[in-house]
PDB file of C-alpha atoms in Angstrom:
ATOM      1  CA  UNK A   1     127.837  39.220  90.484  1.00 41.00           C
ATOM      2  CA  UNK A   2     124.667  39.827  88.619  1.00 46.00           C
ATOM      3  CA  UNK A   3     124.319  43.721  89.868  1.00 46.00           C
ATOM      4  CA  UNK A   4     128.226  44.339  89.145  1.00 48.00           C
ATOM      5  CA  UNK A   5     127.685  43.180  85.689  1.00 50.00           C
ATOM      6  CA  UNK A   6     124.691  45.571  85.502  1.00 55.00           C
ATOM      7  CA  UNK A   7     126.507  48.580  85.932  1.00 79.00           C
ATOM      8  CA  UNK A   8     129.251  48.152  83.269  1.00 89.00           C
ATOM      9  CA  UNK A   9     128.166  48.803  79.478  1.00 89.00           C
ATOM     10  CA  UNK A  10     129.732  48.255  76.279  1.00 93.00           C
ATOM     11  CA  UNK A  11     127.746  51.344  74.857  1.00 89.00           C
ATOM     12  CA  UNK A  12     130.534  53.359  73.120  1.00 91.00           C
ATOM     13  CA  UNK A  13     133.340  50.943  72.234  1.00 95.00           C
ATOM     14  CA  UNK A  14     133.914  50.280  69.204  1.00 97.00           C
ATOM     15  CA  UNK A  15     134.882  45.849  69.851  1.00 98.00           C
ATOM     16  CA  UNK A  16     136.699  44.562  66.842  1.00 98.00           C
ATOM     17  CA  UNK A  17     138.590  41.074  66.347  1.00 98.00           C
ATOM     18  CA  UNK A  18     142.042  40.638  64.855  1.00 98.00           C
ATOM     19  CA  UNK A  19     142.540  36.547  64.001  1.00 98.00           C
ATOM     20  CA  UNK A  20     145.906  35.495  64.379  1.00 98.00           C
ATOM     21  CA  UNK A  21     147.734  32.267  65.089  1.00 96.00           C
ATOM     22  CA  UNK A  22     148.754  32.572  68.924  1.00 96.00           C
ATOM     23  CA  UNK A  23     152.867  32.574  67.695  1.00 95.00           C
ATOM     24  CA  UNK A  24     152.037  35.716  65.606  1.00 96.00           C
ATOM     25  CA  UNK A  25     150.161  37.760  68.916  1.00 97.00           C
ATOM     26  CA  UNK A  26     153.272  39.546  69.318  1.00 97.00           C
ATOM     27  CA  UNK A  27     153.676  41.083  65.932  1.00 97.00           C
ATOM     28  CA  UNK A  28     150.123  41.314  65.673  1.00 98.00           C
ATOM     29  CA  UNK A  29     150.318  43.631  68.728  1.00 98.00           C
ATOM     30  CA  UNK A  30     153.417  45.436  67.738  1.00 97.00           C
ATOM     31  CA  UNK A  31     151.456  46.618  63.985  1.00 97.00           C
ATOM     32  CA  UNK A  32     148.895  47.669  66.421  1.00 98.00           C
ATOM     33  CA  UNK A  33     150.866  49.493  68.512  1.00 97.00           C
ATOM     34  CA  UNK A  34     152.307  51.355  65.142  1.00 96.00           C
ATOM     35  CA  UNK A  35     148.815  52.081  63.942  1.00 96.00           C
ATOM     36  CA  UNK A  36     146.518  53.305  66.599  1.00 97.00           C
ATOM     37  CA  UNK A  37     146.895  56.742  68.093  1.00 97.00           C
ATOM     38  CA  UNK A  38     146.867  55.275  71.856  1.00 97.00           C
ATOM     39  CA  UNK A  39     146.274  57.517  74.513  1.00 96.00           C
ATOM     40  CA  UNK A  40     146.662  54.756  77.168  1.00 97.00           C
ATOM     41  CA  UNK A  41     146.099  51.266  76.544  1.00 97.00           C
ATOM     42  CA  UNK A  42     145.499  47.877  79.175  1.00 97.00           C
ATOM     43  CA  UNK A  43     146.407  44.971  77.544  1.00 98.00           C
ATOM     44  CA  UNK A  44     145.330  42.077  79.222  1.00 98.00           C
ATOM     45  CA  UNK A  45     146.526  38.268  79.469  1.00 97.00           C
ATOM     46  CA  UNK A  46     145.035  35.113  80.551  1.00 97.00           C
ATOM     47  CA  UNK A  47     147.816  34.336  83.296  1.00 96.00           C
ATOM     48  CA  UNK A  48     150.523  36.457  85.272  1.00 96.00           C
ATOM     49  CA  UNK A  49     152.945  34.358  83.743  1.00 96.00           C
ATOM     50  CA  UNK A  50     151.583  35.669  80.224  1.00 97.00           C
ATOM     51  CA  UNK A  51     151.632  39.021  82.060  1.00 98.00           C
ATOM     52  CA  UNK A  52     155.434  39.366  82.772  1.00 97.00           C
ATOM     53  CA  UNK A  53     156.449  37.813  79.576  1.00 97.00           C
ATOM     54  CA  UNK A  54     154.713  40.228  77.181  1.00 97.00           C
ATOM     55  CA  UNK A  55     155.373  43.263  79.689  1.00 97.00           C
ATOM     56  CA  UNK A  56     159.156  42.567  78.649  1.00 96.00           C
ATOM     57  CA  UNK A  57     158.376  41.699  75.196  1.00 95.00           C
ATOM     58  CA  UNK A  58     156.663  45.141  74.929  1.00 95.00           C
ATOM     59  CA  UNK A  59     159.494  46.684  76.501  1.00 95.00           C
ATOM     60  CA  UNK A  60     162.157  45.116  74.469  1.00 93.00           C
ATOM     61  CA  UNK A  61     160.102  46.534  71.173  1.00 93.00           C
ATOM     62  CA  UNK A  62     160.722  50.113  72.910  1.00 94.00           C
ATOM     63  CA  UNK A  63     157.409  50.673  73.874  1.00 95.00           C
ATOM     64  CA  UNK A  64     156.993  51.701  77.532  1.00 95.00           C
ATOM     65  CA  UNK A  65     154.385  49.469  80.544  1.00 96.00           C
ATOM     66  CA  UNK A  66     153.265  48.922  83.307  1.00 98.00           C
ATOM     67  CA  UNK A  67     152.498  45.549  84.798  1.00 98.00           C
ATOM     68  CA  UNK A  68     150.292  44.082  86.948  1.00 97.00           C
ATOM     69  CA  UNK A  69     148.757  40.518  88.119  1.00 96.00           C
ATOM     70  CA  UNK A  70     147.182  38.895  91.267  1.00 93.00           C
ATOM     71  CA  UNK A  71     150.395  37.247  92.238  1.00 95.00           C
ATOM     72  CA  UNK A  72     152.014  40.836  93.242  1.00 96.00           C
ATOM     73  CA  UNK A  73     151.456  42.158  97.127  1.00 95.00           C
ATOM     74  CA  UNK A  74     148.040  44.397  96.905  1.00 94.00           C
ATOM     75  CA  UNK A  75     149.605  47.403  97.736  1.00 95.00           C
ATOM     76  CA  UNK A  76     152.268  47.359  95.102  1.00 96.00           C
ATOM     77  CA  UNK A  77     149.518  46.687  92.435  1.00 95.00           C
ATOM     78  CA  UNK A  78     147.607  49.521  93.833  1.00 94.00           C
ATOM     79  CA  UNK A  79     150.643  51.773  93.587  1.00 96.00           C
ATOM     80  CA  UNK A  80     150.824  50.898  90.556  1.00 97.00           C
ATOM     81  CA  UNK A  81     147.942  51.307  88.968  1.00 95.00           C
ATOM     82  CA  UNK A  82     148.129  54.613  90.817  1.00 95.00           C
ATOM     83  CA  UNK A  83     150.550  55.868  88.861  1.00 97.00           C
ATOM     84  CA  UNK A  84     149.024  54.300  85.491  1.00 97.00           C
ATOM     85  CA  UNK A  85     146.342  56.652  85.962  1.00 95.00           C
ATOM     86  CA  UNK A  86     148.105  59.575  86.976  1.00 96.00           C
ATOM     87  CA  UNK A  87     149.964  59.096  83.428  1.00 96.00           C
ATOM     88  CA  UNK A  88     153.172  58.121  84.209  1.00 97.00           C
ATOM     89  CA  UNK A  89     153.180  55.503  81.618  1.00 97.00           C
ATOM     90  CA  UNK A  90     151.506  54.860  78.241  1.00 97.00           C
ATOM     91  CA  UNK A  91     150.554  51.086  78.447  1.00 98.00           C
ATOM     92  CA  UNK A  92     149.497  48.693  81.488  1.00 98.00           C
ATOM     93  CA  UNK A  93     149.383  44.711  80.883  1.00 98.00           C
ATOM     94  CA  UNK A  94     147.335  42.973  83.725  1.00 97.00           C
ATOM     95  CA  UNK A  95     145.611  39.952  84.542  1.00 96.00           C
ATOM     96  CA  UNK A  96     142.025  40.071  85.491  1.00 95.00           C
ATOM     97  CA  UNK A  97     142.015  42.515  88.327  1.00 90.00           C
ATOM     98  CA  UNK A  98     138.885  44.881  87.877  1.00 82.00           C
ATOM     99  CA  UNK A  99     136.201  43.416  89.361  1.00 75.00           C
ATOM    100  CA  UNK A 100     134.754  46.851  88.302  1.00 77.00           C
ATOM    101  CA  UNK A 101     135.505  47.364  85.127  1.00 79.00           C
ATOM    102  CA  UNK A 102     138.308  50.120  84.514  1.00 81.00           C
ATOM    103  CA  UNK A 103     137.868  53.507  85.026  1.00 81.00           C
ATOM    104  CA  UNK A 104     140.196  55.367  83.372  1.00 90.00           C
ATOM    105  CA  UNK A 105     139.205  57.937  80.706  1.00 90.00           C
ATOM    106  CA  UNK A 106     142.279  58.800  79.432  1.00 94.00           C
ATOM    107  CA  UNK A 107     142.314  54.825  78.415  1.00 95.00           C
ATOM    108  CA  UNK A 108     141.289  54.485  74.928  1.00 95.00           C
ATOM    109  CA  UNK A 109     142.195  51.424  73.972  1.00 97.00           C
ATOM    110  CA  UNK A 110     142.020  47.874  75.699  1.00 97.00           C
ATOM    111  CA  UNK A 111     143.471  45.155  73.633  1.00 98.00           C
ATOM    112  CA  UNK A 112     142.443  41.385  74.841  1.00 98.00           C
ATOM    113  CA  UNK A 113     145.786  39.824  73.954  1.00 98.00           C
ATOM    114  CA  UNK A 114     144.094  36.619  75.410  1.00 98.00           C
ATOM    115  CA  UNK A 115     140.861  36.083  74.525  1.00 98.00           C
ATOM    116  CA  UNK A 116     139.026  35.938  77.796  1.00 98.00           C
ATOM    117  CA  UNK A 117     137.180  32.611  78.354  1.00 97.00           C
ATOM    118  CA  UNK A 118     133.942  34.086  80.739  1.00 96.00           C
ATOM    119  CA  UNK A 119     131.500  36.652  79.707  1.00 96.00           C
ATOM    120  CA  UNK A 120     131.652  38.435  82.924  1.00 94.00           C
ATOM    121  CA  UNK A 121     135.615  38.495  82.296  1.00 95.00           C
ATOM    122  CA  UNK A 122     134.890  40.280  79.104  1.00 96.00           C
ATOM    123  CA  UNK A 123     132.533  42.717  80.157  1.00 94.00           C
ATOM    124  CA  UNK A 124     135.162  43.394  83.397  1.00 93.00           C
ATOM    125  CA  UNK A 125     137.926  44.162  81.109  1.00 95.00           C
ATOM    126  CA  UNK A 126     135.705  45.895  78.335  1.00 94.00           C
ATOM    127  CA  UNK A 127     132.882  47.399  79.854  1.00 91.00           C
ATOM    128  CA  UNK A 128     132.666  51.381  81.767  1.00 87.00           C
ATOM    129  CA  UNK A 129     130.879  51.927  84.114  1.00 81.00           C
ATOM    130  CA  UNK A 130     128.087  54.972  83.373  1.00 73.00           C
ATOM    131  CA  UNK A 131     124.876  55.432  81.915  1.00 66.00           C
ATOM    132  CA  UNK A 132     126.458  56.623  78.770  1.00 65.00           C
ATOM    133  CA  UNK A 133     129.644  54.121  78.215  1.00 69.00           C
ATOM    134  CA  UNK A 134     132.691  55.583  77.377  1.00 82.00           C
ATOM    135  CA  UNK A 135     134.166  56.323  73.610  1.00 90.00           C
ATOM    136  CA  UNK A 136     136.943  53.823  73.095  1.00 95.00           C
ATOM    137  CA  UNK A 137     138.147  50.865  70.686  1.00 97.00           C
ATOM    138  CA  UNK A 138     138.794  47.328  72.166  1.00 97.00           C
ATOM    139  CA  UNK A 139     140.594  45.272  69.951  1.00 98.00           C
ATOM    140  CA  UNK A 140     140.351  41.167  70.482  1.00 98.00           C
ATOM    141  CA  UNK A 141     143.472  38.634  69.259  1.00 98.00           C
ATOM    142  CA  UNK A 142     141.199  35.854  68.861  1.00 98.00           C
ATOM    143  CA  UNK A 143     143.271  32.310  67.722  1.00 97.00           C
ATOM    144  CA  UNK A 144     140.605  29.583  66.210  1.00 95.00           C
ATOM    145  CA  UNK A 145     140.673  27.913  69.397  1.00 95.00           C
ATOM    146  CA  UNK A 146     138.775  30.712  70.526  1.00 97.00           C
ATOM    147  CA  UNK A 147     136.225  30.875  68.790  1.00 95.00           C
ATOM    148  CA  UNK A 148     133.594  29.047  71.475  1.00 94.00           C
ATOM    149  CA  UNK A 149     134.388  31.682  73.827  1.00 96.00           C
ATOM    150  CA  UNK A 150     133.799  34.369  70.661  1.00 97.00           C
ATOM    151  CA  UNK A 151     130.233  33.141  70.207  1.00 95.00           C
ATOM    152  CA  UNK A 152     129.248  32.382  73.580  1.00 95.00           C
ATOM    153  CA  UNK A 153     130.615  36.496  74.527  1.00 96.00           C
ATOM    154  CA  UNK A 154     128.667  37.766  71.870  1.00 96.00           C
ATOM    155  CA  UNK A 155     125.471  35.173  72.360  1.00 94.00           C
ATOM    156  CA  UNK A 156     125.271  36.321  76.243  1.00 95.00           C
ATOM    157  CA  UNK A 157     126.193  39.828  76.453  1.00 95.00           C
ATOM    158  CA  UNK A 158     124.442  40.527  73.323  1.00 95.00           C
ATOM    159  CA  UNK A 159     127.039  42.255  71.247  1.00 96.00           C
ATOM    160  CA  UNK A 160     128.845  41.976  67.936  1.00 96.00           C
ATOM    161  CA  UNK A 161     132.480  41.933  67.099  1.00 97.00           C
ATOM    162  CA  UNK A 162     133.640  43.165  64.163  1.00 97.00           C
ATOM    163  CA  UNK A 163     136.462  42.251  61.813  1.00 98.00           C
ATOM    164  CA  UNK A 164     139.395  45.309  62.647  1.00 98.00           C
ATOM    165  CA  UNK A 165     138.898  47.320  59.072  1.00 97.00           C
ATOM    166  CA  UNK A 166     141.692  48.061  57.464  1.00 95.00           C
ATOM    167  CA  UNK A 167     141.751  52.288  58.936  1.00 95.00           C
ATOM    168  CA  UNK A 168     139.727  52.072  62.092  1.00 96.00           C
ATOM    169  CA  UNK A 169     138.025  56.015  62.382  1.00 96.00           C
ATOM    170  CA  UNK A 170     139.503  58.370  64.552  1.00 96.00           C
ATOM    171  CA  UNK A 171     136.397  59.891  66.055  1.00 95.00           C
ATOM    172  CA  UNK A 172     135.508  55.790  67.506  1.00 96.00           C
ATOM    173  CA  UNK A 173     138.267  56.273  69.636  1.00 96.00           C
ATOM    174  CA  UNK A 174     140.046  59.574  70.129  1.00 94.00           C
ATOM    175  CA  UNK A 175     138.706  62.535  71.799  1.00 86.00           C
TER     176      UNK A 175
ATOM    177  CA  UNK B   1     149.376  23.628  80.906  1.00 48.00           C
ATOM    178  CA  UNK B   2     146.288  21.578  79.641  1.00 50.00           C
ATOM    179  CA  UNK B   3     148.131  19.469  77.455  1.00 49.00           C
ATOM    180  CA  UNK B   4     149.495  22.269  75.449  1.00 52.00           C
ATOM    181  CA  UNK B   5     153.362  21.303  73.921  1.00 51.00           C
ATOM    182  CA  UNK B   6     155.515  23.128  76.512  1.00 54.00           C
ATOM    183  CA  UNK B   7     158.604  23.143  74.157  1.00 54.00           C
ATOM    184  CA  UNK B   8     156.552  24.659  71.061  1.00 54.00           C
ATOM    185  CA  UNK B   9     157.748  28.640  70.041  1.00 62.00           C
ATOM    186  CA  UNK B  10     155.388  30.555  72.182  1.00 83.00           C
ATOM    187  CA  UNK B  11     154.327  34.167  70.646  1.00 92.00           C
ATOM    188  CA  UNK B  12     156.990  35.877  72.984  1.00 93.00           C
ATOM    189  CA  UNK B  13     159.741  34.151  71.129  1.00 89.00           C
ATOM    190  CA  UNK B  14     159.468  36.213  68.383  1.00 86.00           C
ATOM    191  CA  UNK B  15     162.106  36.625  65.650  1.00 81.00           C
ATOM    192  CA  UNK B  16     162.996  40.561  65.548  1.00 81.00           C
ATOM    193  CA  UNK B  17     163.558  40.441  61.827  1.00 87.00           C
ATOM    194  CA  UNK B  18     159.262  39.239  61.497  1.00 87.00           C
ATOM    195  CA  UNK B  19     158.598  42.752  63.025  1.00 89.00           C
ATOM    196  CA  UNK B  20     160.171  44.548  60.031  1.00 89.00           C
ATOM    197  CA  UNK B  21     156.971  43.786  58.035  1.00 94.00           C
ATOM    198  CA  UNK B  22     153.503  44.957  59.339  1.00 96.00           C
ATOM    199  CA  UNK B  23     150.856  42.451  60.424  1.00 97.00           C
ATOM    200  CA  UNK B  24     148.819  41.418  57.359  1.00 97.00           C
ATOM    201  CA  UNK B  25     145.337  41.792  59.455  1.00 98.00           C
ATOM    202  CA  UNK B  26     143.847  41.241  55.910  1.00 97.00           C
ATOM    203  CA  UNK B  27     144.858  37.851  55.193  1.00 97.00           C
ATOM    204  CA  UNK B  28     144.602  37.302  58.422  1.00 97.00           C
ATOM    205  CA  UNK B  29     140.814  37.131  58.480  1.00 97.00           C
ATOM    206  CA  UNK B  30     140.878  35.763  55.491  1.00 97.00           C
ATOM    207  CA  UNK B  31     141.313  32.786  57.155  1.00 96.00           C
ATOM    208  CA  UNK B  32     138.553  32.679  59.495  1.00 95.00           C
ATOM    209  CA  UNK B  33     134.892  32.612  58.444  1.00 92.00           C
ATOM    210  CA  UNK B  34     133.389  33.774  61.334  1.00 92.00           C
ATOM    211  CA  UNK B  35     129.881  32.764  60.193  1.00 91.00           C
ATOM    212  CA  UNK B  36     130.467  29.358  58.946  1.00 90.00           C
ATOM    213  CA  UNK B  37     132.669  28.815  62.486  1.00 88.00           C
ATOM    214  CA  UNK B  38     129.799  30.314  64.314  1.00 88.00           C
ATOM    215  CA  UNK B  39     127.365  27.718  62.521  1.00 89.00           C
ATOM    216  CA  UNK B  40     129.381  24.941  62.892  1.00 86.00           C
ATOM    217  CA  UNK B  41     129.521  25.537  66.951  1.00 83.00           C
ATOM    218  CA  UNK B  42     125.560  26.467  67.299  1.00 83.00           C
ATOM    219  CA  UNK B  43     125.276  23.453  65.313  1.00 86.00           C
ATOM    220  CA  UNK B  44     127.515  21.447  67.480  1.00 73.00           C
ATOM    221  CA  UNK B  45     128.915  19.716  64.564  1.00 61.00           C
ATOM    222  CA  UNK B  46     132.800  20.086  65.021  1.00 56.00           C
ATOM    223  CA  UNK B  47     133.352  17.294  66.895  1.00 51.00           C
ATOM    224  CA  UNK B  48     134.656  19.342  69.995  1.00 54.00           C
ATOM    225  CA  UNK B  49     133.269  18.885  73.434  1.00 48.00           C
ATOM    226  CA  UNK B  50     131.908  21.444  75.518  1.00 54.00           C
ATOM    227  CA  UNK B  51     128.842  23.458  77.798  1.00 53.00           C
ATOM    228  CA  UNK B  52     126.091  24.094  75.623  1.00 56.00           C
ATOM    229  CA  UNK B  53     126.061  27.472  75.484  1.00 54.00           C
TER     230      UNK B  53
END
């Protein structure tokens, strides 16, 4: 667990913090969507259930995703994912899958639509892989109830996350 | 689950007509003092129970 977490950085993304009250996640999320020149995006969730109901949510607002949790059959997920990567869709909204951390360049934003709980979780969802990071902007919903987890994230993997500024710069996030 | 009100509005039933205006992210944080929250749980004086970090 120890090495894994090792190998994944946060050097290069820009993490910022949006504070909403949980019934507001979904408009919070659709401003973002209106605002940030995505490339691709993973938005992740704190359950499958979560998963499938803002998958159609984001759907229903016209926006096009993928989804993906641990409940599905491994090879569907995989097939999936697959064809995330080869482009065939703008957004992906998964549980915690990446044991790995996500390697995707053409990803350039990751939104934590749940605030994750774990600092390994974090750094799983957040973190590249690579000496050098990767550019990109991850953008945390954080409700007050999450604000342990906020401190305890930034206390153990040593980072800071920002307030979202009102224009977030281009060249943090898009090649 | 844990405790949470099952019949309370969750964010995914969302009233299309609160989309029409963008998310105020200003006022927003407004309402959170990161700092003083972040004092408050090093300081363990909230009340709350939990893992020392």
């Amino acid at each position: 667990e120890i090495n894994l977490m090792e190998e994944l950085t946060l050097k290069g993304v820009s993490q910022f913090y949006a504070y909403v009250e949980e019934k507001k996640k979904v408009h919070c999320l659709n401003t973002l969507f209106s605002k940030l020149q995505i490339n691709q995006s993973i938005i992740f969730c704190n359950s499958t259930h979560r998963v499938e109901l803002l998958a159609k949510k984001i759907t229903e607002l016209g926006y096009s995703c993928f989804y993906i949790h641990a409940r599905m059959k491994q090879e569907y997920r995989n097939r999936v994912f697959h064809d995330f990567r080869q482009g065939m869709c703008r957004n992906l909204v998964c549980s915690d899958l990446f044991t790995r951390g996500i390697d995707i360049q053409a990803v350039n934003v990751v939104i934590n639509f749940d605030f994750p709980k774990m600092p390994e979780t974090y750094l799983h969802r957040i973190g590249r892989s690579g000496r050098y990071g990767h550019l990109g902007l991850a953008i945390n919903l954080i409700t007050y109830d999450d604000r342990f987890s906020l401190a305890r994230i930034e206390e153990e993997l040593k980072t800071d996350i920002k307030p979202i500024p009102p224009v977030i710069d281009k060249s943090l996030y898009v090649a | 689950k844990s405790g949470r009100n099952r019949n309370a509005p969750d964010c995914f039933n969302i009233d299309q007509s609160e989309l029409d205006e963008d998310f105020d992210f200003e006022k927003n944080l407004a309402l959170f003092d990161k700092q003083a929250v972040f004092d408050e749980v090093y300081s363990g004086s909230d009340g709350e129970v939990r893992t020392p970090l």
